[in-house]
mmCIF file of C-alpha atoms in Angstrom:
data_model
loop_
_atom_site.group_PDB
_atom_site.id
_atom_site.type_symbol
_atom_site.label_atom_id
_atom_site.label_comp_id
_atom_site.label_asym_id
_atom_site.label_seq_id
_atom_site.Cartn_x
_atom_site.Cartn_y
_atom_site.Cartn_z
ATOM 1 C CA UNK A 149 121.864 -71.177 47.456
ATOM 2 C CA UNK A 150 123.920 -69.663 50.112
ATOM 3 C CA UNK A 151 123.710 -70.814 53.929
ATOM 4 C CA UNK A 152 122.643 -67.828 54.957
ATOM 5 C CA UNK A 153 119.524 -67.879 53.371
ATOM 6 C CA UNK A 154 118.677 -71.595 54.400
ATOM 7 C CA UNK A 155 115.938 -72.179 56.959
ATOM 8 C CA UNK A 156 115.748 -74.986 59.325
ATOM 9 C CA UNK A 157 113.055 -75.868 61.825
ATOM 10 C CA UNK A 158 113.731 -77.395 64.776
ATOM 11 C CA UNK A 159 110.261 -78.429 66.421
ATOM 12 C CA UNK A 160 109.994 -78.167 70.597
ATOM 13 C CA UNK A 161 109.258 -81.643 71.773
ATOM 14 C CA UNK A 162 107.811 -82.508 75.156
ATOM 15 C CA UNK A 163 105.748 -85.627 76.578
ATOM 16 C CA UNK A 164 102.165 -84.303 75.679
ATOM 17 C CA UNK A 165 102.514 -81.862 72.931
ATOM 18 C CA UNK A 166 100.311 -79.741 74.580
ATOM 19 C CA UNK A 167 102.084 -76.410 73.118
ATOM 20 C CA UNK A 168 100.850 -77.703 69.875
ATOM 21 C CA UNK A 169 96.915 -78.661 70.696
ATOM 22 C CA UNK A 170 94.024 -76.077 69.978
ATOM 23 C CA UNK A 171 91.891 -74.861 72.722
ATOM 24 C CA UNK A 172 88.270 -75.873 71.666
ATOM 25 C CA UNK A 173 86.596 -75.610 75.065
ATOM 26 C CA UNK A 174 84.853 -72.310 74.496
ATOM 27 C CA UNK A 175 83.263 -73.358 71.456
ATOM 28 C CA UNK A 176 82.350 -77.135 73.085
ATOM 29 C CA UNK A 177 80.650 -74.976 75.687
ATOM 30 C CA UNK A 178 78.701 -73.006 73.315
ATOM 31 C CA UNK A 179 77.622 -76.001 71.778
ATOM 32 C CA UNK A 180 76.145 -77.624 74.617
ATOM 33 C CA UNK A 181 74.525 -74.949 75.640
ATOM 34 C CA UNK A 182 72.345 -75.059 71.790
ATOM 35 C CA UNK A 183 68.634 -76.382 71.614
ATOM 36 C CA UNK A 184 68.050 -78.497 68.400
ATOM 37 C CA UNK A 185 64.426 -78.162 67.078
ATOM 38 C CA UNK A 186 62.695 -81.384 66.760
ATOM 39 C CA UNK A 187 61.607 -82.691 63.166
ATOM 40 C CA UNK A 188 57.659 -81.628 63.558
ATOM 41 C CA UNK A 189 55.117 -84.752 63.324
ATOM 42 C CA UNK A 190 53.147 -85.150 60.410
ATOM 43 C CA UNK A 191 49.728 -83.421 60.370
ATOM 44 C CA UNK A 192 46.550 -84.609 60.211
ATOM 45 C CA UNK A 193 44.105 -84.238 57.502
ATOM 46 C CA UNK A 194 40.146 -84.685 58.652
ATOM 47 C CA UNK A 195 38.015 -85.615 55.443
ATOM 48 C CA UNK A 196 34.752 -84.753 57.488
ATOM 49 C CA UNK A 197 35.865 -81.217 58.153
ATOM 50 C CA UNK A 198 37.025 -80.577 54.324
ATOM 51 C CA UNK A 199 34.725 -78.954 51.942
ATOM 52 C CA UNK A 200 34.070 -79.347 48.413
ATOM 53 C CA UNK A 201 31.564 -76.413 47.111
ATOM 54 C CA UNK A 202 31.718 -73.956 44.401
ATOM 55 C CA UNK A 203 34.476 -75.002 42.406
ATOM 56 C CA UNK A 204 36.605 -74.511 45.591
ATOM 57 C CA UNK A 205 38.175 -76.794 48.178
ATOM 58 C CA UNK A 206 38.509 -76.019 52.047
ATOM 59 C CA UNK A 207 41.426 -78.335 53.384
ATOM 60 C CA UNK A 208 41.390 -78.982 57.190
ATOM 61 C CA UNK A 209 43.669 -80.700 59.594
ATOM 62 C CA UNK A 210 45.632 -80.951 62.986
ATOM 63 C CA UNK A 211 48.600 -81.667 64.460
ATOM 64 C CA UNK A 212 48.656 -84.753 66.425
ATOM 65 C CA UNK A 213 49.930 -83.229 69.837
ATOM 66 C CA UNK A 214 50.271 -79.291 70.743
ATOM 67 C CA UNK A 215 53.868 -78.095 69.143
ATOM 68 C CA UNK A 216 54.486 -74.331 69.799
ATOM 69 C CA UNK A 217 57.122 -74.458 67.451
ATOM 70 C CA UNK A 218 55.356 -74.876 64.142
ATOM 71 C CA UNK A 219 55.945 -71.894 61.636
ATOM 72 C CA UNK A 220 53.838 -72.672 59.045
ATOM 73 C CA UNK A 221 52.241 -75.641 56.241
ATOM 74 C CA UNK A 222 52.716 -76.877 53.400
ATOM 75 C CA UNK A 223 49.762 -77.834 51.469
ATOM 76 C CA UNK A 224 50.464 -79.980 48.401
ATOM 77 C CA UNK A 225 47.640 -81.008 45.873
ATOM 78 C CA UNK A 226 46.817 -83.047 42.285
ATOM 79 C CA UNK A 227 44.342 -83.546 40.476
ATOM 80 C CA UNK A 228 43.080 -87.218 39.502
ATOM 81 C CA UNK A 229 40.651 -89.362 38.023
ATOM 82 C CA UNK A 230 41.348 -92.500 40.705
ATOM 83 C CA UNK A 231 39.533 -92.767 44.011
ATOM 84 C CA UNK A 232 41.309 -93.970 46.855
ATOM 85 C CA UNK A 233 45.220 -93.442 47.641
ATOM 86 C CA UNK A 234 47.670 -91.519 45.044
ATOM 87 C CA UNK A 235 49.111 -94.280 42.353
ATOM 88 C CA UNK A 236 52.380 -93.791 41.542
ATOM 89 C CA UNK A 237 51.900 -94.727 37.677
ATOM 90 C CA UNK A 238 50.323 -91.693 35.374
ATOM 91 C CA UNK A 239 49.622 -89.590 38.150
ATOM 92 C CA UNK A 240 50.345 -85.765 37.924
ATOM 93 C CA UNK A 241 53.134 -83.619 39.815
ATOM 94 C CA UNK A 242 52.145 -82.032 43.291
ATOM 95 C CA UNK A 243 51.271 -78.714 42.839
ATOM 96 C CA UNK A 244 52.685 -76.871 46.109
ATOM 97 C CA UNK A 245 51.532 -73.963 48.585
ATOM 98 C CA UNK A 246 53.776 -72.500 50.941
ATOM 99 C CA UNK A 247 53.943 -70.342 54.154
ATOM 100 C CA UNK A 248 50.261 -71.359 55.377
ATOM 101 C CA UNK A 249 50.296 -69.751 58.928
ATOM 102 C CA UNK A 250 46.995 -71.146 60.142
ATOM 103 C CA UNK A 251 45.127 -75.033 60.120
ATOM 104 C CA UNK A 252 42.693 -74.274 56.820
ATOM 105 C CA UNK A 253 43.132 -73.343 53.660
ATOM 106 C CA UNK A 254 40.921 -72.715 50.560
ATOM 107 C CA UNK A 255 41.407 -73.417 46.835
ATOM 108 C CA UNK A 256 39.115 -71.287 44.813
ATOM 109 C CA UNK A 257 38.149 -70.744 41.083
ATOM 110 C CA UNK A 258 39.272 -74.482 40.380
ATOM 111 C CA UNK A 259 38.231 -76.020 37.191
ATOM 112 C CA UNK A 260 37.037 -79.639 38.318
ATOM 113 C CA UNK A 261 38.075 -81.503 34.790
ATOM 114 C CA UNK A 262 39.353 -84.636 36.853
ATOM 115 C CA UNK A 263 36.967 -86.730 39.245
ATOM 116 C CA UNK A 264 38.719 -86.120 42.480
ATOM 117 C CA UNK A 265 41.999 -84.435 44.115
ATOM 118 C CA UNK A 266 44.791 -85.610 46.378
ATOM 119 C CA UNK A 267 45.874 -83.454 49.252
ATOM 120 C CA UNK A 268 48.605 -83.693 51.615
ATOM 121 C CA UNK A 269 49.943 -81.405 54.335
ATOM 122 C CA UNK A 270 53.420 -81.296 56.390
ATOM 123 C CA UNK A 271 54.622 -78.866 58.995
ATOM 124 C CA UNK A 272 57.304 -76.925 59.218
ATOM 125 C CA UNK A 273 59.403 -75.213 62.016
ATOM 126 C CA UNK A 274 62.319 -72.465 61.719
ATOM 127 C CA UNK A 275 64.731 -75.242 61.512
ATOM 128 C CA UNK A 276 62.678 -77.895 58.861
ATOM 129 C CA UNK A 277 60.031 -79.542 57.199
ATOM 130 C CA UNK A 278 58.156 -82.752 58.821
ATOM 131 C CA UNK A 279 56.540 -85.686 56.947
ATOM 132 C CA UNK A 280 53.873 -85.094 54.866
ATOM 133 C CA UNK A 281 50.079 -86.270 56.295
ATOM 134 C CA UNK A 282 48.418 -89.137 54.961
ATOM 135 C CA UNK A 283 47.053 -88.580 51.639
ATOM 136 C CA UNK A 284 43.277 -87.827 51.401
ATOM 137 C CA UNK A 285 41.026 -87.628 47.931
ATOM 138 C CA UNK A 286 38.271 -85.644 48.044
ATOM 139 C CA UNK A 287 35.373 -85.918 44.620
ATOM 140 C CA UNK A 288 35.368 -83.136 42.364
ATOM 141 C CA UNK A 289 33.226 -83.987 39.788
ATOM 142 C CA UNK A 290 31.309 -81.693 37.729
ATOM 143 C CA UNK A 291 30.272 -81.531 33.654
ATOM 144 C CA UNK A 292 32.909 -81.335 31.335
ATOM 145 C CA UNK A 293 32.203 -81.142 27.527
ATOM 146 C CA UNK A 294 33.729 -79.224 24.686
ATOM 147 C CA UNK A 295 32.087 -78.157 21.432
ATOM 148 C CA UNK A 296 31.130 -80.431 18.804
ATOM 149 C CA UNK A 297 33.219 -79.202 15.761
ATOM 150 C CA UNK A 298 32.518 -82.093 13.773
ATOM 151 C CA UNK A 299 28.723 -81.488 13.223
ATOM 152 C CA UNK A 300 28.678 -77.733 14.114
ATOM 153 C CA UNK A 301 27.789 -75.200 10.978
ATOM 154 C CA UNK A 302 30.093 -74.705 8.620
ATOM 155 C CA UNK A 303 30.133 -70.798 9.178
ATOM 156 C CA UNK A 304 31.079 -71.297 12.682
ATOM 157 C CA UNK A 305 35.028 -71.323 14.059
ATOM 158 C CA UNK A 306 35.108 -73.744 16.724
ATOM 159 C CA UNK A 307 37.684 -74.438 19.393
ATOM 160 C CA UNK A 308 37.274 -76.247 22.283
ATOM 161 C CA UNK A 309 34.932 -74.018 24.358
ATOM 162 C CA UNK A 310 35.079 -70.793 22.279
ATOM 163 C CA UNK A 311 32.834 -70.401 18.995
ATOM 164 C CA UNK A 312 33.037 -67.754 16.806
ATOM 165 C CA UNK A 313 30.891 -66.816 13.805
ATOM 166 C CA UNK A 314 32.632 -67.069 10.149
ATOM 167 C CA UNK A 315 30.746 -65.642 7.298
ATOM 168 C CA UNK A 316 33.616 -67.088 4.561
ATOM 169 C CA UNK A 317 33.612 -70.347 6.804
ATOM 170 C CA UNK A 318 31.419 -72.153 4.299
ATOM 171 C CA UNK A 319 31.956 -70.888 0.904
ATOM 172 C CA UNK A 320 36.034 -71.916 1.094
ATOM 173 C CA UNK A 321 35.352 -75.612 1.738
ATOM 174 C CA UNK A 322 32.411 -75.649 -0.584
ATOM 175 C CA UNK A 323 34.024 -73.969 -3.343
ATOM 176 C CA UNK A 324 37.133 -76.288 -2.699
ATOM 177 C CA UNK A 325 34.722 -79.579 -2.937
ATOM 178 C CA UNK A 326 33.154 -78.397 -6.206
ATOM 179 C CA UNK A 327 36.291 -77.765 -7.597
ATOM 180 C CA UNK A 328 37.161 -81.580 -6.915
ATOM 181 C CA UNK A 329 33.963 -82.492 -8.661
ATOM 182 C CA UNK A 330 34.213 -80.713 -11.477
ATOM 183 C CA UNK A 331 37.637 -82.083 -12.031
ATOM 184 C CA UNK A 332 38.147 -83.753 -15.284
ATOM 185 C CA UNK A 333 34.499 -82.967 -16.477
ATOM 186 C CA UNK A 334 32.592 -80.072 -17.732
ATOM 187 C CA UNK A 335 28.920 -81.180 -16.786
ATOM 188 C CA UNK A 336 26.720 -79.765 -13.827
ATOM 189 C CA UNK A 337 27.907 -81.860 -10.954
ATOM 190 C CA UNK A 338 25.560 -84.741 -9.486
ATOM 191 C CA UNK A 339 23.246 -83.239 -6.441
ATOM 192 C CA UNK A 340 23.934 -86.333 -4.729
ATOM 193 C CA UNK A 341 27.818 -85.616 -4.423
ATOM 194 C CA UNK A 342 27.294 -82.322 -2.399
ATOM 195 C CA UNK A 343 30.184 -80.270 -0.213
ATOM 196 C CA UNK A 344 28.224 -82.127 2.802
ATOM 197 C CA UNK A 345 28.558 -86.011 1.771
ATOM 198 C CA UNK A 346 32.115 -85.603 0.656
ATOM 199 C CA UNK A 347 33.265 -84.666 4.524
ATOM 200 C CA UNK A 348 33.761 -87.710 6.633
ATOM 201 C CA UNK A 349 30.871 -88.671 9.031
ATOM 202 C CA UNK A 350 29.781 -87.148 11.737
ATOM 203 C CA UNK A 351 30.443 -88.835 15.267
ATOM 204 C CA UNK A 352 26.801 -88.735 16.041
ATOM 205 C CA UNK A 353 25.286 -91.138 13.735
ATOM 206 C CA UNK A 354 23.920 -89.943 10.578
ATOM 207 C CA UNK A 355 23.362 -86.734 11.036
ATOM 208 C CA UNK A 356 25.361 -84.301 9.118
ATOM 209 C CA UNK A 357 26.495 -80.722 9.806
ATOM 210 C CA UNK A 358 24.053 -77.692 10.987
ATOM 211 C CA UNK A 359 23.165 -75.958 7.667
ATOM 212 C CA UNK A 360 20.751 -72.966 6.082
ATOM 213 C CA UNK A 361 20.360 -70.706 9.019
ATOM 214 C CA UNK A 362 20.912 -73.096 11.979
ATOM 215 C CA UNK A 363 23.660 -71.381 12.625
ATOM 216 C CA UNK A 364 24.128 -74.374 15.407
ATOM 217 C CA UNK A 365 26.969 -76.015 17.399
ATOM 218 C CA UNK A 366 26.515 -78.865 19.751
ATOM 219 C CA UNK A 367 28.452 -79.973 23.214
ATOM 220 C CA UNK A 368 30.026 -83.182 22.560
ATOM 221 C CA UNK A 369 28.852 -84.651 26.096
ATOM 222 C CA UNK A 370 25.279 -85.952 26.637
ATOM 223 C CA UNK A 371 23.650 -85.708 29.723
ATOM 224 C CA UNK A 372 21.779 -88.337 30.962
ATOM 225 C CA UNK A 373 21.007 -87.863 34.440
ATOM 226 C CA UNK A 374 21.767 -85.801 37.578
ATOM 227 C CA UNK A 375 21.999 -81.703 38.154
ATOM 228 C CA UNK A 376 24.493 -80.052 36.050
ATOM 229 C CA UNK A 377 25.956 -76.386 35.373
ATOM 230 C CA UNK A 378 27.856 -74.280 33.176
ATOM 231 C CA UNK A 379 28.183 -70.683 32.138
ATOM 232 C CA UNK A 380 28.692 -68.736 28.934
ATOM 233 C CA UNK A 381 30.135 -65.413 27.679
ATOM 234 C CA UNK A 382 29.469 -63.689 24.910
ATOM 235 C CA UNK A 383 31.344 -61.364 22.943
ATOM 236 C CA UNK A 384 30.408 -57.557 23.392
ATOM 237 C CA UNK A 385 29.874 -57.414 19.793
ATOM 238 C CA UNK A 386 27.917 -60.563 18.935
ATOM 239 C CA UNK A 387 24.441 -59.630 17.065
ATOM 240 C CA UNK A 388 22.239 -62.856 18.069
ATOM 241 C CA UNK A 389 22.907 -65.733 20.313
ATOM 242 C CA UNK A 390 21.065 -68.950 21.846
ATOM 243 C CA UNK A 391 21.692 -70.756 25.000
ATOM 244 C CA UNK A 392 20.445 -73.720 25.742
ATOM 245 C CA UNK A 393 19.919 -77.380 25.375
ATOM 246 C CA UNK A 394 18.280 -80.020 22.614
ATOM 247 C CA UNK A 395 17.711 -83.596 22.086
ATOM 248 C CA UNK A 396 20.416 -85.253 19.977
ATOM 249 C CA UNK A 397 17.685 -85.750 17.216
ATOM 250 C CA UNK A 398 17.320 -81.799 16.288
ATOM 251 C CA UNK A 399 17.267 -81.572 12.394
ATOM 252 C CA UNK A 400 20.460 -80.148 10.883
ATOM 253 C CA UNK A 401 17.664 -77.488 9.542
ATOM 254 C CA UNK A 402 16.180 -76.649 12.943
ATOM 255 C CA UNK A 403 16.888 -73.542 15.245
ATOM 256 C CA UNK A 404 17.152 -73.879 18.824
ATOM 257 C CA UNK A 405 13.792 -73.144 20.314
ATOM 258 C CA UNK A 406 11.766 -73.400 17.338
ATOM 259 C CA UNK A 407 10.982 -77.132 17.593
ATOM 260 C CA UNK A 408 9.678 -79.374 20.316
ATOM 261 C CA UNK A 409 13.327 -81.134 20.756
ATOM 262 C CA UNK A 410 15.217 -77.691 22.265
ATOM 263 C CA UNK A 411 15.081 -75.379 24.696
ATOM 264 C CA UNK A 412 16.787 -72.062 25.223
ATOM 265 C CA UNK A 413 16.957 -68.128 25.684
ATOM 266 C CA UNK A 414 17.828 -65.904 22.520
ATOM 267 C CA UNK A 415 19.708 -62.562 22.827
ATOM 268 C CA UNK A 416 19.300 -60.151 19.777
ATOM 269 C CA UNK A 417 21.321 -56.947 19.459
ATOM 270 C CA UNK A 418 20.708 -56.605 15.748
ATOM 271 C CA UNK A 419 18.271 -53.697 14.502
ATOM 272 C CA UNK A 420 15.958 -54.095 17.871
ATOM 273 C CA UNK A 421 17.469 -55.564 21.568
ATOM 274 C CA UNK A 422 15.062 -58.529 22.471
ATOM 275 C CA UNK A 423 16.054 -61.038 24.849
ATOM 276 C CA UNK A 424 13.605 -63.918 24.996
ATOM 277 C CA UNK A 425 12.828 -67.667 25.891
ATOM 278 C CA UNK A 426 11.850 -69.904 23.288
ATOM 279 C CA UNK A 427 10.798 -73.569 22.988
ATOM 280 C CA UNK A 428 8.519 -75.290 20.467
ATOM 281 C CA UNK A 429 8.254 -72.039 18.270
ATOM 282 C CA UNK A 430 6.995 -70.268 21.294
ATOM 283 C CA UNK A 431 8.291 -66.971 22.625
ATOM 284 C CA UNK A 432 7.978 -65.486 25.970
ATOM 285 C CA UNK A 433 9.816 -62.250 26.285
ATOM 286 C CA UNK A 434 11.949 -61.545 29.118
ATOM 287 C CA UNK A 435 11.712 -58.259 31.105
ATOM 288 C CA UNK A 436 15.428 -58.187 32.421
ATOM 289 C CA UNK A 437 18.791 -57.105 31.598
ATOM 290 C CA UNK A 438 21.155 -59.318 29.547
ATOM 291 C CA UNK A 439 23.817 -59.842 32.031
ATOM 292 C CA UNK A 440 27.675 -60.307 30.650
ATOM 293 C CA UNK A 441 27.170 -64.141 31.615
ATOM 294 C CA UNK A 442 24.650 -66.320 31.608
ATOM 295 C CA UNK A 443 24.887 -69.696 33.970
ATOM 296 C CA UNK A 444 22.972 -72.683 32.809
ATOM 297 C CA UNK A 445 21.421 -75.084 35.362
ATOM 298 C CA UNK A 446 19.892 -78.360 34.062
ATOM 299 C CA UNK A 447 18.460 -80.708 36.140
ATOM 300 C CA UNK A 448 17.646 -83.896 33.921
ATOM 301 C CA UNK A 449 15.971 -86.053 36.551
ATOM 302 C CA UNK A 450 13.986 -83.446 37.724
ATOM 303 C CA UNK A 451 12.915 -81.987 34.270
ATOM 304 C CA UNK A 452 14.366 -78.489 34.599
ATOM 305 C CA UNK A 453 16.299 -76.195 32.830
ATOM 306 C CA UNK A 454 16.844 -72.458 34.342
ATOM 307 C CA UNK A 455 18.748 -69.592 33.365
ATOM 308 C CA UNK A 456 20.629 -67.277 35.914
ATOM 309 C CA UNK A 457 22.983 -64.029 35.747
ATOM 310 C CA UNK A 458 26.015 -66.061 36.358
ATOM 311 C CA UNK A 459 27.661 -63.124 38.847
ATOM 312 C CA UNK A 460 24.585 -61.996 40.843
ATOM 313 C CA UNK A 461 22.294 -65.406 40.357
ATOM 314 C CA UNK A 462 19.433 -63.971 39.358
ATOM 315 C CA UNK A 463 17.079 -66.504 37.924
ATOM 316 C CA UNK A 464 16.353 -65.344 34.542
ATOM 317 C CA UNK A 465 14.064 -67.926 33.400
ATOM 318 C CA UNK A 466 13.093 -71.838 34.101
ATOM 319 C CA UNK A 467 11.482 -74.025 32.175
ATOM 320 C CA UNK A 468 9.603 -77.064 33.553
ATOM 321 C CA UNK A 469 9.474 -80.143 31.412
ATOM 322 C CA UNK A 470 9.845 -83.748 31.291
ATOM 323 C CA UNK A 471 13.191 -84.789 29.329
ATOM 324 C CA UNK A 472 12.740 -88.370 27.515
ATOM 325 C CA UNK A 473 15.879 -88.400 25.985
ATOM 326 C CA UNK A 474 19.576 -87.486 26.678
ATOM 327 C CA UNK A 475 20.530 -83.682 25.913
ATOM 328 C CA UNK A 476 23.080 -81.782 24.674
ATOM 329 C CA UNK A 477 24.229 -78.359 25.402
ATOM 330 C CA UNK A 478 23.467 -76.489 22.161
ATOM 331 C CA UNK A 479 24.492 -72.919 20.831
ATOM 332 C CA UNK A 480 23.861 -70.479 18.484
ATOM 333 C CA UNK A 481 25.552 -67.666 17.021
ATOM 334 C CA UNK A 482 25.259 -65.098 14.513
ATOM 335 C CA UNK A 483 27.731 -62.046 14.040
ATOM 336 C CA UNK A 484 30.206 -62.461 17.155
ATOM 337 C CA UNK A 485 31.167 -65.392 19.463
ATOM 338 C CA UNK A 486 30.728 -67.084 22.597
ATOM 339 C CA UNK A 487 32.937 -68.539 24.904
ATOM 340 C CA UNK A 488 31.987 -71.583 27.730
ATOM 341 C CA UNK A 489 33.098 -72.060 31.164
ATOM 342 C CA UNK A 490 32.584 -76.146 31.869
ATOM 343 C CA UNK A 491 33.922 -78.305 34.771
ATOM 344 C CA UNK A 492 31.528 -76.146 37.513
ATOM 345 C CA UNK A 493 29.840 -77.357 40.046
ATOM 346 C CA UNK A 494 26.175 -76.446 40.816
ATOM 347 C CA UNK A 495 26.574 -73.158 42.524
ATOM 348 C CA UNK A 496 25.317 -73.185 46.241
ATOM 349 C CA UNK A 497 22.965 -70.254 45.856
ATOM 350 C CA UNK A 498 21.687 -71.623 42.897
ATOM 351 C CA UNK A 499 20.746 -75.012 44.611
ATOM 352 C CA UNK A 500 19.083 -72.509 47.371
ATOM 353 C CA UNK A 501 17.443 -70.339 44.822
ATOM 354 C CA UNK A 502 15.880 -74.002 43.453
ATOM 355 C CA UNK A 503 14.591 -74.958 46.205
ATOM 356 C CA UNK A 504 12.830 -71.554 47.137
ATOM 357 C CA UNK A 505 11.728 -71.794 43.502
ATOM 358 C CA UNK A 506 10.176 -74.855 43.539
ATOM 359 C CA UNK A 507 11.785 -75.572 40.222
ATOM 360 C CA UNK A 508 9.768 -72.899 38.074
ATOM 361 C CA UNK A 509 8.289 -69.336 38.108
ATOM 362 C CA UNK A 510 4.704 -68.158 37.663
ATOM 363 C CA UNK A 511 6.022 -66.400 34.710
ATOM 364 C CA UNK A 512 7.362 -69.567 32.705
ATOM 365 C CA UNK A 513 3.918 -71.526 32.642
ATOM 366 C CA UNK A 514 3.195 -70.477 29.038
ATOM 367 C CA UNK A 515 6.363 -72.383 27.821
ATOM 368 C CA UNK A 516 6.675 -75.179 30.283
ATOM 369 C CA UNK A 517 5.379 -78.161 27.971
ATOM 370 C CA UNK A 518 5.996 -81.596 28.544
ATOM 371 C CA UNK A 519 7.872 -83.278 26.022
ATOM 372 C CA UNK A 520 7.198 -86.922 24.808
#
């Protein structure tokens, strides 16, 4: 390269080299005027003030000392079957509700399919979230059951908490079984070897599937004590259905309400519309409108079975009896379907009505029978 294009730098040298220093005095002054927000302290949940009712949980907390810098709170919760403090092993992840402005929050519309729920809260200001509060465990126990498909009628298609009428359900399986029985022989199959006998044994002892005109399915969980509640919703085009309870000994040909071991209310929308309570083959016509959803209240110890409009909580009918055996939720469906809601607490309105009605109404006396 030509010497004219060469560049040489000759830095100026001094004792303190102040000419090469950057002046941060203004920035330093600004930083010194900043006031940083402290980390919020952990809130304290008051279990006494917390409320569990009507499938909702209200959690209340407070700060250990007043802090006007708090912007919002974060509530974390999870379901568990363990009492006491949360456990690390086999626990569910925390669900989070953010941006809560007050010191109280209500979780509503829950299904109580676990015995307990864990809760914890943390406070947040504009800068940072504080530590979580000590976790609190609240009891959320309720009756959970599914439909027992192992002994339901073959014409019923059962899935967990739904049941639908299926007119071809039994025919397909019976013909399939008969084909296996007749394979390799031309004679009439033995009456001892029927389609029912070829199926695996039912869960509850020796009783096989419901058959004949008993289009019935029972719940898979027996009620042996306490007060319980569940709801049933029928399809709009359902022609006939029954909702109630029955002993485990209900025969496979028996229909709900036609024996002294079952209690139900029956809705018929075929040919003529009828709404009635049934027990021991006795019928009591109900002069009320069939609700969209039916609530079932069973007080095993008090010997009471009541039916409600699930929306308005109007009492539809109440049986007064003495249960001498565990009972199972029972359902009959013909040309339609039902869906269940379980994991529900007894609603507060129902508890209030039970106290005021003292467990029975005057119109229910004709079917109130003590069954031994």
